[in-house]
Structures are given as structure tokens and as C-alpha cells.
Tab-separated table of C-alpha atoms in Angstrom:
chain	number	residue	atom	x	y	z
A	741	MET	CA	-3.951	4.039	-5.997
A	742	ALA	CA	-1.016	6.284	-5.172
A	743	HIS	CA	1.861	5.901	-7.613
A	744	ILE	CA	4.179	8.495	-9.130
A	745	HIS	CA	3.890	8.160	-12.907
A	746	LEU	CA	6.470	10.776	-13.865
A	747	GLY	CA	9.161	9.787	-16.360
A	748	GLU	CA	12.892	9.414	-15.937
A	749	GLY	CA	14.626	12.659	-15.057
A	750	SER	CA	11.473	14.286	-13.703
A	751	PHE	CA	12.931	14.746	-10.222
A	752	PRO	CA	16.150	16.670	-9.518
A	753	LEU	CA	19.158	14.551	-8.622
A	754	TRP	CA	19.123	15.472	-4.930
A	755	ALA	CA	15.516	14.292	-4.637
A	756	LEU	CA	16.275	10.990	-6.361
A	757	VAL	CA	19.146	10.412	-3.927
A	758	VAL	CA	17.042	11.288	-0.866
A	759	TRP	CA	14.047	9.089	-1.749
A	760	THR	CA	16.260	6.232	-2.904
A	761	LEU	CA	18.254	6.281	0.336
A	762	LEU	CA	15.073	6.410	2.409
A	763	GLY	CA	13.643	3.518	0.417
A	764	ILE	CA	16.820	1.485	0.862
A	765	GLY	CA	16.790	2.265	4.577
A	766	LEU	CA	13.186	1.120	4.970
A	767	ILE	CA	13.707	-2.112	3.025
A	768	SER	CA	16.957	-2.829	4.900
A	769	LEU	CA	15.139	-2.459	8.223
A	770	ILE	CA	12.344	-4.728	7.053
A	771	VAL	CA	14.747	-7.417	5.804
A	772	TYR	CA	16.547	-7.278	9.156
A	773	ARG	CA	13.247	-7.693	11.005
A	774	VAL	CA	12.237	-10.613	8.781
A	775	ARG	CA	15.573	-12.375	9.228
A	776	LYS	CA	15.492	-11.826	12.977
A	777	GLY	CA	11.876	-12.728	13.646
A	778	GLY	CA	11.096	-15.080	10.786
A	779	ILE	CA	7.769	-15.385	9.014
A	780	LYS	CA	4.969	-17.939	9.166
A	781	THR	CA	4.559	-20.450	6.367
A	782	HIS	CA	1.045	-19.330	5.451
A	783	GLN	CA	2.290	-15.752	5.145
A	784	ILE	CA	4.715	-16.802	2.403
A	785	ALA	CA	1.869	-18.273	0.358
A	786	LEU	CA	-0.262	-15.187	0.953
A	787	ALA	CA	2.647	-12.974	-0.031
A	788	GLY	CA	3.022	-14.777	-3.359
A	789	ILE	CA	-0.686	-14.542	-4.121
A	790	GLY	CA	-0.796	-10.931	-2.987
A	791	ALA	CA	2.195	-9.953	-5.119
A	792	ALA	CA	0.688	-11.559	-8.226
A	793	ALA	CA	-2.716	-9.938	-7.692
A	794	SER	CA	-1.220	-6.539	-6.898
A	795	PHE	CA	1.052	-6.624	-9.946
A	796	ALA	CA	-1.805	-7.623	-12.246
A	797	ILE	CA	-4.208	-4.906	-11.134
A	798	PHE	CA	-1.310	-2.428	-11.029
A	799	GLN	CA	-1.153	-2.567	-14.818
A	800	LEU	CA	-4.816	-1.598	-15.333
A	801	ASN	CA	-4.149	2.106	-15.612
A	802	ILE	CA	-6.892	4.695	-16.170
A	803	PRO	CA	-5.386	7.629	-18.131
A	804	VAL	CA	-6.839	10.373	-15.930
A	805	TRP	CA	-4.664	13.153	-14.452
A	806	GLY	CA	-1.405	11.324	-15.119
A	807	GLY	CA	-2.915	7.895	-14.537
A	808	ILE	CA	-4.701	6.206	-11.630
A	809	HIS	CA	-5.137	2.555	-10.763
A	810	MET	CA	-5.795	0.229	-7.869
A	811	ASN	CA	-2.846	-1.387	-6.097
A	812	LEU	CA	-4.416	-3.768	-3.550
A	813	THR	CA	-1.593	-2.752	-1.212
A	814	GLY	CA	-4.074	-2.304	1.628
A	815	LEU	CA	-5.306	-5.864	1.170
A	816	VAL	CA	-1.728	-7.118	0.882
A	817	GLY	CA	-0.832	-5.404	4.147
A	818	VAL	CA	-3.827	-6.875	5.980
A	819	LEU	CA	-3.150	-10.424	4.779
A	820	ALA	CA	0.644	-10.632	4.550
A	821	GLY	CA	1.541	-8.219	7.347
A	822	PRO	CA	3.549	-4.999	7.324
A	823	LEU	CA	6.945	-6.570	6.642
A	824	LEU	CA	6.041	-8.785	3.713
A	825	GLY	CA	3.589	-6.129	2.538
A	826	ALA	CA	6.420	-3.628	2.176
A	827	LEU	CA	8.603	-6.175	0.367
A	828	ILE	CA	5.742	-6.931	-2.014
A	829	ALA	CA	5.461	-3.210	-2.731
A	830	LEU	CA	9.135	-3.188	-3.718
A	831	VAL	CA	8.820	-6.257	-5.955
A	832	VAL	CA	5.687	-4.978	-7.699
A	833	ASN	CA	7.317	-1.606	-8.358
A	834	ILE	CA	10.465	-3.238	-9.753
A	835	PHE	CA	8.537	-5.401	-12.218
A	836	SER	CA	6.217	-2.520	-13.117
A	837	ALA	CA	9.168	-0.220	-13.830
A	838	ALA	CA	10.665	-2.955	-16.011
A	839	LEU	CA	7.479	-2.777	-18.104
A	840	GLY	CA	7.666	1.000	-18.329
A	841	HIS	CA	5.043	1.633	-15.652
A	842	GLY	CA	6.888	4.112	-13.450
A	843	ALA	CA	10.448	5.358	-13.731
A	844	VAL	CA	13.341	3.237	-12.486
A	845	GLY	CA	14.767	6.319	-10.779
A	846	LEU	CA	11.543	6.661	-8.774
A	847	LEU	CA	11.644	3.137	-7.339
A	848	GLY	CA	12.675	4.485	-3.947
A	849	ALA	CA	9.877	7.054	-3.832
A	850	ASN	CA	7.201	4.688	-5.104
A	851	THR	CA	8.287	1.939	-2.730
A	852	LEU	CA	7.998	4.371	0.175
A	853	VAL	CA	4.488	5.308	-0.950
A	854	ASN	CA	3.183	1.781	-1.458
A	855	ALA	CA	4.946	0.297	1.574
A	856	THR	CA	3.309	3.014	3.682
A	857	GLU	CA	-0.091	1.942	2.360
A	858	ALA	CA	0.476	-1.680	3.373
A	859	ILE	CA	1.934	-0.847	6.791
A	860	VAL	CA	-0.772	1.653	7.766
A	861	ALA	CA	-3.540	-0.675	6.546
A	862	TYR	CA	-2.200	-3.570	8.628
A	863	TYR	CA	-1.944	-1.660	11.892
A	864	ALA	CA	-5.258	0.110	11.323
A	865	PHE	CA	-6.963	-3.251	10.729
A	866	LYS	CA	-5.501	-4.763	13.898
A	867	THR	CA	-6.452	-1.670	15.904
A	868	LEU	CA	-10.043	-1.701	14.662
A	869	LEU	CA	-10.403	-5.426	15.342
A	870	GLY	CA	-9.107	-4.767	18.847
A	871	MET	CA	-11.939	-2.248	19.227
A	872	ASP	CA	-14.408	-5.044	18.320
A	873	TRP	CA	-15.242	-3.707	14.880
A	874	ASP	CA	-16.825	-6.199	12.511
A	875	VAL	CA	-14.652	-7.525	9.726
A	876	PHE	CA	-16.079	-5.619	6.769
A	877	PRO	CA	-15.922	-2.097	8.232
A	878	ALA	CA	-12.524	-2.841	9.764
A	879	GLY	CA	-11.086	-4.069	6.457
A	880	ALA	CA	-12.656	-1.300	4.391
A	881	SER	CA	-11.635	1.458	6.799
A	882	ALA	CA	-8.098	0.112	7.266
A	883	ALA	CA	-7.475	-0.127	3.519
A	884	THR	CA	-8.922	3.343	2.948
A	885	LEU	CA	-6.712	4.801	5.683
A	886	GLY	CA	-3.619	3.086	4.306
A	887	LEU	CA	-4.290	4.168	0.730
A	888	SER	CA	-5.064	7.706	1.861
A	889	ALA	CA	-1.755	7.852	3.732
A	890	GLY	CA	0.005	6.757	0.537
A	891	ALA	CA	-1.815	9.404	-1.503
A	892	PHE	CA	-0.766	12.188	0.862
A	893	LEU	CA	2.818	10.917	0.934
A	894	MET	CA	2.900	10.782	-2.858
A	895	GLY	CA	1.721	14.382	-3.056
A	896	ALA	CA	4.259	15.511	-0.472
A	897	ILE	CA	7.119	13.796	-2.334
A	898	ILE	CA	6.207	15.493	-5.623
A	899	VAL	CA	5.790	18.942	-4.081
A	900	ILE	CA	8.983	18.695	-2.015
A	901	SER	CA	11.005	17.424	-4.971
A	902	GLY	CA	9.625	19.675	-7.668
A	903	VAL	CA	9.443	18.597	-11.302
A	904	ASN	CA	12.257	19.272	-13.750
A	905	GLY	CA	11.128	21.251	-16.774
A	906	SER	CA	7.818	22.290	-15.220
A	907	ALA	CA	6.809	25.906	-15.832
A	908	LEU	CA	4.468	25.844	-12.842
A	909	PRO	CA	5.502	27.849	-9.771
A	910	ARG	CA	5.688	25.780	-6.577
A	911	GLY	CA	2.300	27.127	-5.430
A	912	ASP	CA	0.554	26.131	-8.674
A	913	LEU	CA	2.295	22.761	-8.606
A	914	THR	CA	0.944	22.210	-5.095
A	915	ILE	CA	-2.587	22.963	-6.277
A	916	ALA	CA	-2.246	20.571	-9.223
A	917	VAL	CA	-0.860	17.821	-7.012
A	918	ALA	CA	-3.659	18.430	-4.481
A	919	GLY	CA	-6.153	17.642	-7.238
A	920	LEU	CA	-4.313	14.407	-7.992
A	921	VAL	CA	-4.281	13.490	-4.302
A	922	GLY	CA	-8.009	14.202	-4.059
A	923	LEU	CA	-8.678	11.925	-7.039
A	924	ASN	CA	-6.645	9.181	-5.395
A	925	LEU	CA	-8.592	9.614	-2.150
A	926	GLY	CA	-11.784	8.943	-4.077
A	927	VAL	CA	-10.304	5.781	-5.554
A	928	ALA	CA	-9.113	4.824	-2.050
A	929	VAL	CA	-12.717	4.631	-0.877
A	930	ILE	CA	-13.644	2.330	-3.766
A	931	GLU	CA	-10.620	0.094	-3.243
A	932	GLY	CA	-11.272	0.138	0.503
A	933	MET	CA	-14.800	-1.200	-0.041
A	934	LEU	CA	-13.457	-3.923	-2.330
A	935	THR	CA	-10.860	-4.854	0.274
A	936	GLY	CA	-13.545	-5.007	2.951
A	937	PHE	CA	-15.580	-7.502	0.926
A	938	ILE	CA	-12.540	-9.690	0.227
A	939	VAL	CA	-11.440	-9.697	3.864
A	940	GLN	CA	-15.011	-10.465	4.987
A	941	PHE	CA	-15.165	-13.451	2.644
A	942	LEU	CA	-11.782	-14.763	3.776
A	943	ALA	CA	-12.803	-14.342	7.408
A	944	SER	CA	-15.883	-16.487	6.808
A	945	VAL	CA	-13.903	-19.415	5.392
A	946	ARG	CA	-10.423	-19.013	6.917
A	947	PRO	CA	-10.532	-16.650	9.912
A	948	ASP	CA	-6.922	-17.498	10.738
A	949	LEU	CA	-5.782	-15.742	7.565
A	950	VAL	CA	-6.977	-12.405	8.892
A	951	GLY	CA	-6.023	-12.946	12.528
A	952	LEU	CA	-9.495	-13.658	13.887
A	953	VAL	CA	-8.799	-16.970	15.628
A	954	ASP	CA	-7.696	-15.335	18.862
A	955	ARG	CA	-10.721	-13.062	18.953
A	956	ASP	CA	-13.084	-15.957	18.285
A	957	ALA	CA	-11.490	-17.951	21.099
A	958	ARG	CA	-11.841	-14.972	23.436
A	959	ASP	CA	-15.499	-14.505	22.520
A	960	GLY	CA	-16.193	-18.234	22.708
A	961	THR	CA	-17.497	-18.388	19.156
A	962	THR	CA	-16.789	-20.749	16.297
A	963	GLY	CA	-17.925	-18.593	13.393
A	964	VAL	CA	-17.225	-15.145	12.142
A	965	THR	CA	-19.792	-12.422	11.745
A	966	ALA	CA	-19.280	-9.303	9.762
């Protein structure tokens, strides 16, 4: 899904500073929230599994229009929550950049993009469950919304920053980036469906992992339907 694959030096210095500072600000806020509120034990285990899975699939890059791939950040957000989901996005981007997948200078921008995917997916999933959606459509729609938000943010970051050495006028660059965003939106639907199936399966065996225990107790049911 959304990930800026430009090389080192692609963004002007002012843009690198802005996105890095925003990324540091977001992560600092999240660390503060985690330290203040704590996290549940099962979330730590889910975070580890989610980080490993996200990192692995992150490396399966399809060389189309600068490169596209799935991130599983929507799934990570749904399972680990918005705080740990954002931290996982940072960790995955750091290790990916160390392997040459993404520029080190773009860590701030890419963390903003992927953290947004996890955060939006989590809150969308909780909102849809609160509206009594079944698990599969809630998981699929939430992941698609989160990944779409990341795709639009990625496009906005590139257009706002501009690309060093590009001969394209800003208008033509916007059109080119719009095509990339559109491609990512298509992949978002596919990854959203995959996320929906995974969340549905987890809900059938461990409903507590996806926050369905309270809803089951309210409905007076012992199983989960999707």
C-alpha cells in the first residue's frame, strides 16, 4: 500500500525537515500516551506478530509505477490499536529503510503515511462495529478506508514537497501522483478484503482479540457471526 519509494535527496531540505518534525511529534505523542495509559499484555504479543507480518509482506514489492505492495497496516491497526499500530509503522519503516526499501530521509513522511493507515483503520473498525456491522464488512471497509487515507496523504506529501531534479511542472506532477494514488486505492480494496477475512477468522476463534466480547455480552450471544 501507500509508501514513498523515492531515493535519498528526492525531497527538498525544507520538506524533509517538516515531515521529519511532524513524524517525531506524532511518535512522541503516542509514546506519551502509551506510557501514561499503559497497554494490555495481549496487545504486546499482537504487536510483535503484526510487526513481523507487516515487515515481511512490505518487502514483496511489485515494480509498477515506482513500486506497490501490501503493508497490512490496516490489520495491524485493528488488532494492536492505534498507538501500537503507529509504533509498528515506525519500526517497519526503519528496518525497511535499512534494507534499502525507502529512503532514510523519508522515514518521517512514510511513518506519517503508514501510521495514518493504522489509526484510521482502528477507529473506522470500532465505529462500524458500534453500528452493528458484521465482522467481515467492518474489517474490510475499515482497512480499505485506512489504506485509502494513507494513499491520499502520500500523494499530498509528494505534491506539496515537489521532487528534486524532476522536469515535470507541478501540475503534471500532480497528475502523475494522482495515477499512483489511484493504483494504490485499487490495491487498498484487495488488501481490505484480505484483512476482512483475517479479522473474521480471528473473531470466530478469539473474539476478544478484535474487541467483540463486549458486543457479544450485550447481545447475549456466545458465538460470533460474520
